[in-house]
Amino acid sequence: MTSPRTDPPLARRTLLATGTVGAGLAGATLAAPAADALPHPTAVRRTPFRHGVASGDPLPHAVVLWTRVTPTDAATPGSGRGPRVTVRWEVATDRRFRHVVRRGDFTTGPSRDHTVKVDARGLEPATWYHYRFHLDGATSRVGRTRTAPAERSTPRHLRFGVVSCANWQAGWFSAYRGLAARDDLHAVVHLGDYVYEYGPGEYGYGQSDEDIRTHEPRHEMVSLADYRQRHAQYKTDPDLQDLHAKYAWIVTWDDHEVADNQWKGGAVNHTPGKGDGGEGSYTKRRARAHRAYDEWMPARLDGTARLGDGDRLFRRLRFGQLAELSMLDLRTYRDQQVETTPTPVPSPDPAVSDPDRTITGRRQLDWLKTSLDRHGPQWKIIGNPVMIAPVNFGALPADVRDAVHQVTGETPGPADGAPYNTDQWDGYTDDRRELLQHVRDHQVKDALFITGDIHSGWAAELPFDPATYTGEGPADDSAGVEFVCSSVTSNNLKDITGTPPRTSSVAVEESIKANNRHIKYLDFDSHGFSVLDVTAKRAQMDWFVIEDRADRKTPITWSVSWRTEAGTGRITPVDKPLGGAS
């Protein structure tokens, strides 16, 4: 989705700054690395492991391990150059690798952009491991990862970092720094827009689209080489490298991994055809983007770490009897978004409710309904790239409406109950109706959607009937809850309007909440990350915000926390974040 700029957010309660962390997060330090702590450019050039290490998709007995090697100076990402080489990998129970439990060799070369991606198997459940790679006498940095709990175990709790929408040109990845400084997570969930497709000057920091850092290649990515180079650039960021090295990641894509507002047959940011600015076939472009994603991300596509066996990214990861995480792909199978009529009274096409239109695709929707089984693990967590909660708008001034359009990618509708963002589930209401009806019919409890995309923080209940929802009736009025994390760097409302934080955005937030009783929290101004903690009794999301994206040493501040008690489908505010040992 498309987004705005960020001024320093209102300091609510500074628990995280450039010093140590308080309020239950003792021992973590969120200061930006000192200059002498960063790799010297010459040292980076010497090592073949220039893009760090990563792990992902933890299972009870396996985890995906990843790195990329540069065996010669000519073997740069996307170049198609360089020799085939064999990389040695090791997994140990200790950081010094005195107790190596798994090792192997992996041959890579230019056909896969010299990436290394292995499924390390035969591991023990709920166990921390260390891993590293070797090539020609050089050794990578040491990564740390954790396997999932055994299927029949009952973990005391699970704690995930939650992020989305990290635009390189819009600022520094301080949110990743904040999560990497913590020692109390089990994994990181990334909900999409890990990379952005734009060229320099097209989408940056604030109203002027200033490039805090410039994308490489210096044009919109379209070719396979372009996508490979852009992924490689993002993985040179020190904060991103640190977070990948510290925790396993569980990822899905949204639209910008291919092109803005993509759907199964095209994208807003794709011009079909050849010549006169044409970008060729969209399906071929998407295939290139998916190939680069498969090469460069520690995720199983089509259920494996192998390349070329498919691009199905929706999948489930189970964490004992406590939770199951279902990661969705809401771009590859969706129908084209409906249009909205122009101002002064924007209104979406009635096709938003057409039962023949889908955001999930039939196969994925049936799969998701199976995930929402009351006989499975207690918490049904859905990694959801775009918002599922219905959102209706009251009347807004034209300038504010236009700013909201830039943040969300869609134009707010009128005050008559029309949805304001048809790129979300609001544009595919029959899929949502069918899914929530399944929840009601099968008496499913503890459905929890965690969402990215919209560059703002939200906490909402999920009413079966928004028109009559008061939030005060019986628990079965709500199908579950949704927690939405803010963007890492991508522009939000105050960035687009150029107004100070907590000024014009407050009126917009209050208008939305007044017209949507199920929405309890909304922050259109902040950037940062969230932390989700789940126990048998409750699930809690903590929101942390950064100040200025243009300042790599910017402070990090706890903002708010919201909680849902097991079995209620309701959310309530909490006065402090959670913290402690994992």
XYZ file of C-alpha atoms in Angstrom:
582
model
C 0.000 0.000 0.000
C 1.011 3.616 -0.397
C 2.133 5.756 2.598
C 3.348 9.233 4.332
C 6.272 10.859 6.439
C 7.064 10.931 10.131
C 7.810 13.738 12.550
C 8.737 12.893 16.152
C 5.664 11.235 17.721
C 4.243 12.576 20.934
C 6.311 11.222 23.816
C 3.770 9.299 25.812
C 5.936 7.382 28.258
C 9.604 7.036 27.449
C 10.567 3.573 28.544
C 12.853 3.013 25.612
C 15.271 5.730 24.653
C 18.947 5.737 23.879
C 19.608 4.137 27.227
C 18.321 1.103 29.085
C 14.779 -0.173 29.138
C 12.520 0.024 32.142
C 9.009 -1.126 33.073
C 9.666 -4.831 32.950
C 12.156 -4.733 30.099
C 15.280 -4.471 32.195
C 18.563 -5.371 30.599
C 17.720 -4.451 27.016
C 19.543 -1.503 25.499
C 18.154 0.294 22.504
C 20.968 2.731 21.823
C 22.067 2.925 18.209
C 25.373 1.125 17.705
C 28.376 3.343 18.157
C 30.215 4.137 14.957
C 33.186 2.006 15.981
C 30.849 -0.967 16.584
C 29.748 -1.113 12.961
C 31.666 -3.149 10.401
C 34.326 -1.124 8.626
C 33.513 -0.815 4.901
C 36.804 -2.483 4.014
C 36.025 -5.387 6.324
C 32.598 -5.757 4.738
C 34.197 -5.978 1.307
C 36.617 -8.668 2.458
C 34.075 -11.099 3.872
C 32.068 -13.279 1.490
C 29.135 -13.015 3.950
C 28.189 -9.403 3.227
C 24.432 -9.826 3.632
C 24.326 -11.408 7.058
C 22.616 -14.590 8.173
C 18.987 -15.401 8.870
C 16.641 -18.150 9.988
C 12.918 -18.679 9.690
C 9.776 -20.815 9.751
C 10.624 -22.696 12.969
C 9.099 -26.166 13.377
C 9.557 -28.435 16.405
C 12.381 -30.341 14.690
C 13.539 -28.021 11.894
C 14.312 -24.434 10.934
C 15.306 -22.740 7.682
C 18.844 -21.273 7.657
C 19.906 -18.609 5.141
C 22.887 -16.600 3.968
C 24.308 -15.164 0.754
C 27.952 -15.432 -0.304
C 30.039 -13.195 -2.544
C 32.838 -15.546 -3.614
C 34.473 -12.973 -5.928
C 34.212 -9.209 -6.247
C 32.382 -9.691 -9.557
C 29.724 -11.946 -8.029
C 27.486 -9.090 -6.912
C 23.738 -9.619 -6.416
C 21.818 -9.798 -9.658
C 24.983 -9.868 -11.774
C 24.728 -13.494 -12.847
C 28.479 -13.725 -12.362
C 30.756 -15.768 -10.162
C 31.674 -19.416 -9.693
C 29.689 -22.214 -8.130
C 30.952 -22.744 -4.595
C 30.236 -25.094 -1.706
C 29.313 -23.534 1.630
C 29.577 -25.413 4.917
C 26.872 -24.869 7.555
C 26.760 -25.865 11.228
C 24.184 -25.844 14.015
C 25.255 -26.058 17.668
C 23.721 -25.814 21.103
C 26.384 -23.302 22.196
C 27.729 -20.104 20.684
C 31.316 -21.437 20.593
C 30.237 -24.497 18.593
C 31.723 -27.016 20.984
C 28.532 -29.066 20.658
C 27.656 -29.194 16.967
C 24.454 -31.175 16.411
C 23.946 -30.751 12.652
C 26.204 -29.802 9.747
C 26.204 -30.049 5.999
C 27.390 -28.699 2.654
C 25.381 -26.562 0.238
C 26.397 -25.735 -3.328
C 25.306 -22.372 -4.683
C 26.042 -20.221 -7.713
C 24.743 -17.463 -10.005
C 21.596 -19.413 -10.955
C 20.287 -18.761 -7.432
C 22.153 -15.470 -6.926
C 24.677 -17.215 -4.640
C 22.074 -17.575 -1.877
C 22.201 -20.476 0.581
C 18.946 -21.809 2.007
C 18.776 -25.081 3.914
C 16.215 -26.808 6.076
C 18.190 -27.885 9.143
C 16.359 -30.936 10.495
C 16.703 -33.360 13.385
C 16.572 -30.622 16.032
C 14.924 -30.660 19.454
C 11.690 -28.739 20.137
C 11.636 -25.428 22.031
C 15.428 -25.176 21.964
C 17.786 -22.284 21.260
C 20.475 -23.051 18.673
C 23.390 -21.186 17.134
C 24.361 -21.501 13.487
C 27.076 -20.266 11.116
C 28.455 -20.743 7.612
C 31.975 -21.258 6.202
C 33.474 -20.556 2.771
C 37.144 -20.707 1.758
C 38.449 -20.163 5.271
C 35.987 -17.362 6.066
C 33.238 -17.741 8.664
C 29.965 -15.832 8.857
C 28.688 -14.113 11.945
C 26.900 -16.431 14.362
C 23.121 -16.488 14.199
C 20.707 -17.592 16.890
C 17.378 -19.324 16.363
C 14.741 -21.254 18.297
C 12.649 -24.240 17.294
C 8.899 -24.370 17.914
C 7.491 -26.266 20.905
C 6.477 -29.899 20.509
C 3.011 -30.367 19.058
C 1.429 -31.691 22.253
C 3.308 -29.396 24.657
C 1.708 -26.530 26.552
C 4.076 -23.536 26.483
C 3.694 -21.005 29.274
C 3.719 -18.174 26.735
C 4.806 -17.084 23.271
C 6.243 -13.690 22.411
C 6.671 -12.334 18.877
C 8.013 -9.085 17.490
C 5.579 -7.795 14.860
C 6.591 -5.469 11.996
C 5.598 -4.360 8.500
C 6.223 -1.721 5.830
C 9.948 -0.960 5.881
C 10.750 1.521 3.111
C 14.523 2.028 2.725
C 14.182 5.492 1.187
C 11.904 6.776 3.981
C 14.412 6.403 6.810
C 16.494 4.223 9.083
C 15.258 0.892 10.370
C 15.301 1.907 14.032
C 12.321 -0.339 14.733
C 14.493 -3.323 13.846
C 17.146 -1.966 16.215
C 14.567 -1.853 18.991
C 13.561 -5.472 18.517
C 17.153 -6.673 18.127
C 17.997 -5.129 21.505
C 15.455 -7.335 23.257
C 16.235 -10.755 24.702
C 12.659 -11.837 25.413
C 11.249 -12.820 22.009
C 10.741 -16.235 20.454
C 10.488 -15.071 16.826
C 9.710 -12.063 14.609
C 6.618 -11.905 12.389
C 6.881 -9.681 9.301
C 3.500 -8.964 7.721
C 4.612 -7.622 4.370
C 6.294 -4.831 2.430
C 9.728 -6.058 3.442
C 11.128 -4.256 0.376
C 9.677 -1.513 -1.849
C 9.768 -1.424 -5.631
C 10.098 2.341 -6.201
C 13.012 4.153 -7.785
C 14.787 7.137 -6.205
C 12.582 10.156 -5.546
C 9.351 8.243 -6.093
C 8.401 7.443 -2.527
C 10.472 8.628 0.403
C 10.266 10.684 3.563
C 7.269 12.955 3.979
C 5.527 15.415 1.705
C 8.602 16.023 -0.427
C 9.402 12.306 -0.848
C 12.948 13.007 0.313
C 15.280 10.035 0.025
C 16.938 9.532 3.396
C 18.704 6.643 1.664
C 18.564 5.903 -2.064
C 17.301 2.677 -3.571
C 19.525 0.442 -5.680
C 19.100 -0.167 -8.513
C 18.264 3.469 -9.179
C 14.976 2.736 -10.899
C 11.773 0.830 -10.178
C 12.519 -2.857 -9.911
C 11.066 -4.924 -12.759
C 13.632 -7.515 -13.843
C 14.885 -10.478 -11.825
C 18.230 -8.721 -11.426
C 16.401 -5.642 -10.073
C 14.535 -7.630 -7.421
C 17.709 -9.463 -6.404
C 19.669 -6.224 -6.064
C 16.937 -4.567 -3.990
C 16.701 -7.506 -1.581
C 20.466 -7.454 -1.313
C 20.509 -3.744 -0.522
C 17.991 -4.129 2.293
C 20.038 -6.938 3.790
C 23.076 -4.657 4.112
C 21.250 -2.606 6.755
C 23.027 -3.279 10.101
C 19.831 -3.168 12.184
C 18.050 -5.560 9.856
C 21.076 -7.869 9.864
C 21.153 -7.843 13.675
C 17.468 -8.721 13.969
C 17.738 -11.519 11.413
C 20.756 -12.934 13.244
C 19.047 -12.891 16.635
C 15.636 -14.436 15.945
C 13.871 -16.680 13.475
C 11.526 -14.748 11.182
C 8.068 -15.759 9.970
C 7.199 -13.697 6.894
C 4.602 -13.062 4.267
C 4.423 -10.574 1.432
C 2.002 -7.762 0.766
C 2.086 -5.729 -2.457
C 5.404 -3.851 -2.656
C 7.466 -7.011 -2.858
C 6.107 -7.002 -6.429
C 4.329 -3.690 -7.180
C 1.902 -1.314 -5.478
C -1.679 -2.538 -4.932
C -1.081 -5.731 -6.871
C -3.786 -8.285 -7.591
C -3.723 -11.574 -9.490
C -3.714 -9.928 -12.921
C -1.871 -6.651 -12.464
C -0.937 -3.773 -10.178
C -1.385 -0.023 -9.932
C 2.363 0.323 -10.294
C 2.705 -1.856 -13.388
C 2.364 -0.716 -16.998
C 1.765 -3.695 -19.301
C 3.127 -3.979 -22.800
C 6.431 -3.043 -24.419
C 7.714 0.364 -25.438
C 6.432 3.779 -24.310
C 7.134 2.945 -20.693
C 5.664 -0.533 -20.820
C 6.986 -3.002 -18.265
C 6.071 -6.197 -20.062
C 3.992 -9.056 -18.726
C 2.750 -8.649 -15.168
C 2.700 -12.410 -14.521
C 6.335 -12.657 -15.599
C 7.243 -9.697 -13.410
C 5.509 -11.290 -10.440
C 7.279 -14.598 -11.112
C 10.628 -12.787 -11.020
C 9.708 -11.046 -7.765
C 8.601 -14.327 -6.189
C 11.785 -16.048 -7.339
C 13.967 -13.354 -5.737
C 11.860 -13.514 -2.569
C 12.293 -17.287 -2.410
C 16.047 -16.905 -2.874
C 16.543 -14.105 -0.361
C 14.059 -14.855 2.443
C 14.273 -17.613 5.119
C 10.803 -18.961 4.350
C 9.366 -22.187 2.962
C 7.429 -21.608 -0.261
C 5.234 -24.527 -1.188
C 6.311 -26.139 2.067
C 10.020 -26.494 1.276
C 13.271 -24.529 1.342
C 13.995 -25.641 -2.239
C 13.745 -23.179 -5.112
C 11.456 -23.574 -8.092
C 8.866 -25.919 -6.611
C 6.109 -23.318 -6.331
C 5.267 -19.939 -4.850
C 2.548 -20.824 -2.332
C 3.374 -18.736 0.733
C 0.256 -19.261 2.876
C 1.143 -21.816 5.556
C 0.657 -22.761 9.210
C 3.171 -22.918 12.039
C 2.114 -24.583 15.268
C 3.358 -23.714 18.737
C 2.240 -26.622 20.862
C -1.295 -26.547 22.185
C -1.087 -22.809 22.877
C -1.240 -21.310 19.383
C -1.202 -21.867 15.663
C -0.037 -19.090 13.334
C -1.615 -19.046 9.865
C 0.251 -16.735 7.477
C -1.873 -15.426 4.598
C -1.079 -14.352 1.033
C -3.670 -11.721 0.124
C -2.167 -10.602 -3.202
C -1.516 -13.591 -5.448
C -5.103 -14.850 -5.697
C -7.229 -11.735 -5.257
C -9.493 -10.130 -7.834
C -8.836 -6.560 -8.910
C -9.799 -3.865 -6.426
C -13.020 -1.982 -7.154
C -12.921 1.704 -8.013
C -14.366 4.539 -5.970
C -16.261 7.401 -7.548
C -14.510 10.784 -7.378
C -15.119 13.554 -4.866
C -17.114 15.313 -3.498
C -18.975 12.154 -2.415
C -16.636 9.192 -2.933
C -18.399 5.864 -2.965
C -17.117 2.376 -3.805
C -18.556 0.124 -6.430
C -21.265 -2.236 -5.037
C -19.091 -5.054 -6.373
C -17.313 -5.016 -2.996
C -20.019 -7.488 -1.920
C -20.003 -9.634 -5.050
C -19.687 -13.297 -3.927
C -17.734 -14.072 -7.110
C -14.942 -11.690 -6.066
C -12.267 -12.870 -3.651
C -9.284 -11.574 -1.713
C -8.046 -15.014 -0.633
C -8.917 -17.307 -3.508
C -11.151 -20.340 -2.923
C -8.374 -22.731 -1.958
C -6.829 -20.383 0.604
C -10.180 -19.427 2.139
C -11.077 -23.086 2.668
C -7.624 -23.654 4.148
C -8.069 -20.672 6.485
C -11.461 -21.945 7.655
C -9.746 -25.230 8.520
C -7.202 -23.241 10.544
C -10.092 -21.765 12.518
C -10.993 -25.076 14.108
C -12.122 -24.993 17.720
C -10.522 -28.396 18.271
C -7.019 -27.162 17.335
C -4.556 -25.126 19.425
C -6.181 -22.537 21.675
C -5.174 -19.278 19.945
C -5.850 -19.066 16.237
C -3.419 -16.326 15.202
C -3.745 -15.140 11.619
C -0.860 -13.257 9.999
C -2.992 -10.920 7.924
C -1.337 -8.519 5.435
C -4.340 -6.124 5.161
C -7.026 -5.147 7.675
C -10.060 -7.381 8.123
C -11.989 -5.162 10.572
C -14.690 -3.164 8.756
C -13.986 0.577 8.748
C -16.570 3.202 7.814
C -15.855 6.932 7.625
C -17.796 9.984 8.621
C -17.571 13.077 6.462
C -14.064 14.567 6.363
C -12.631 17.746 4.856
C -11.307 17.184 1.345
C -7.656 17.819 2.289
C -7.796 15.312 5.137
C -9.604 12.796 2.931
C -6.883 13.151 0.306
C -4.183 12.610 2.946
C -5.941 9.499 4.197
C -6.062 8.303 0.600
C -2.275 8.641 0.353
C -1.756 6.696 3.571
C -4.207 3.908 2.875
C -4.113 3.811 -0.902
C -7.882 4.283 -1.104
C -10.337 7.178 -0.823
C -12.551 7.413 2.284
C -16.205 6.953 1.559
C -19.151 9.053 2.706
C -20.861 8.914 6.063
C -23.501 6.429 4.903
C -21.643 3.294 5.927
C -19.520 2.795 2.822
C -16.131 1.170 3.376
C -13.189 3.538 3.021
C -10.445 1.180 1.870
C -11.343 -1.352 -0.770
C -7.774 -2.691 -0.933
C -8.511 -4.316 2.442
C -11.090 -6.982 3.302
C -13.643 -4.125 3.051
C -13.326 -4.488 -0.703
C -14.131 -8.224 -0.568
C -16.897 -8.427 1.985
C -18.282 -11.810 0.953
C -14.996 -13.531 1.825
C -15.095 -11.828 5.219
C -18.758 -12.730 5.746
C -18.062 -16.389 4.938
C -15.058 -16.514 7.241
C -16.792 -14.868 10.197
C -19.887 -17.007 9.663
C -17.622 -20.051 9.922
C -16.350 -18.708 13.253
C -19.924 -18.317 14.518
C -21.218 -21.645 13.173
C -18.314 -23.617 14.640
C -18.205 -21.652 17.920
C -14.556 -20.771 17.379
C -12.953 -18.817 20.218
C -9.692 -16.879 20.407
C -9.321 -15.871 16.765
C -6.628 -13.182 16.691
C -5.678 -11.323 13.508
C -2.322 -9.523 13.493
C -2.060 -7.103 10.597
C 0.292 -4.700 8.812
C 0.012 -2.622 5.615
C -1.759 0.530 6.750
C 1.135 2.438 8.416
C -0.788 3.018 11.641
C -1.629 1.271 14.894
C -5.119 -0.158 15.500
C -6.876 -2.384 18.014
C -10.360 -3.593 17.101
C -12.992 -6.189 17.783
C -14.525 -8.072 14.852
C -18.310 -7.707 14.895
C -20.540 -10.083 13.002
C -22.807 -7.088 12.288
C -21.040 -3.685 12.463
C -24.334 -1.798 12.079
C -25.672 -3.031 15.415
C -22.416 -3.528 17.304
C -22.117 -1.805 20.660
C -19.343 -3.834 22.258
C -21.518 -4.211 25.338
C -23.607 -7.240 24.406
C -22.891 -10.943 24.715
C -19.458 -12.206 23.819
C -20.756 -13.936 20.700
C -21.305 -10.519 19.101
C -17.586 -10.541 18.243
C -15.793 -13.109 16.097
C -12.379 -12.209 17.497
C -9.971 -9.306 17.617
C -7.445 -7.561 15.386
C -4.176 -5.854 16.344
C -2.486 -3.761 13.633
C 1.172 -2.741 13.870
C 2.448 0.581 12.540
C 5.024 0.896 9.757
C 8.767 0.632 10.275
C 9.364 3.706 8.094
C 6.629 4.122 5.473
C 4.728 7.420 5.543
C 1.654 7.929 7.710
C -1.004 10.631 8.067
C 0.991 13.377 9.758
C 3.808 12.822 7.277
C 1.459 13.410 4.335
C -0.299 16.448 5.834
C 2.936 17.931 7.194
C 1.251 18.704 10.501
C 2.710 18.113 13.974
C 1.915 14.768 15.581
C -1.326 14.440 17.522
C -2.926 17.484 15.865
C -5.051 17.071 12.711
C -4.770 13.293 12.933
C -6.620 13.253 16.264
C -9.816 14.489 14.627
C -9.554 11.799 11.959
C -8.987 9.092 14.571
C -11.930 10.262 16.682
C -14.173 10.381 13.607
C -13.290 6.812 12.718
C -13.849 5.535 16.258
C -17.146 7.406 16.560
C -18.407 5.736 13.376
C -16.981 2.314 14.251
C -17.701 1.273 17.832
C -15.652 -1.882 17.468
C -12.454 0.146 16.879
C -10.975 0.950 20.269
C -7.518 2.304 19.410
C -6.065 4.132 16.419
C -2.778 6.005 15.990
C -2.280 7.502 12.521
C 0.969 9.274 13.462
C 3.570 6.802 14.687
C 6.178 4.449 13.269
C 7.753 1.532 15.097
C 7.062 -2.076 16.028
C 4.772 -4.157 18.200
C 5.257 -7.099 20.537
C 2.580 -9.788 20.875
C 2.557 -11.997 23.973
C 0.180 -14.939 24.275
C -0.688 -17.100 27.305
C -3.577 -19.457 27.971
C -5.405 -16.616 29.754
C -4.857 -13.668 27.384
C -3.102 -12.141 24.393
C -1.511 -8.696 24.662
C -0.053 -6.382 22.027
C 2.396 -3.631 23.032
C 3.073 -0.779 20.585
C 6.480 0.926 20.554
C 7.154 4.039 18.480
C 10.240 5.743 17.134
C 10.717 9.487 16.802
C 12.466 10.704 13.654
C 13.089 8.148 10.903
C 15.826 10.409 9.498
C 17.856 10.003 12.710
C 19.481 6.603 13.058
C 19.888 7.158 16.820
C 16.268 8.193 17.345
C 14.734 7.219 20.713
C 12.193 4.409 20.999
C 9.151 4.895 23.208
C 6.438 2.633 24.573
C 3.080 3.970 23.429
C 0.108 1.773 24.434
C -0.888 -1.810 25.166
C -4.166 -3.632 24.532
C -5.250 -7.063 25.703
C -7.906 -9.641 24.931
C -8.903 -12.160 27.595
C -9.298 -15.729 26.385
C -12.773 -16.600 25.130
C -14.131 -13.023 25.140
C -13.568 -11.554 21.677
C -13.136 -8.199 23.460
C -10.170 -5.893 23.987
C -9.221 -3.631 26.890
C -6.359 -1.161 27.433
C -3.398 -2.088 29.648
C -1.245 0.408 31.522
C 2.190 -1.088 30.855
C 4.018 -3.361 28.403
C 5.165 -6.876 29.112
C 8.811 -7.871 29.465
C 11.118 -10.467 30.885
C 13.038 -13.563 29.990
C 11.912 -15.730 27.106
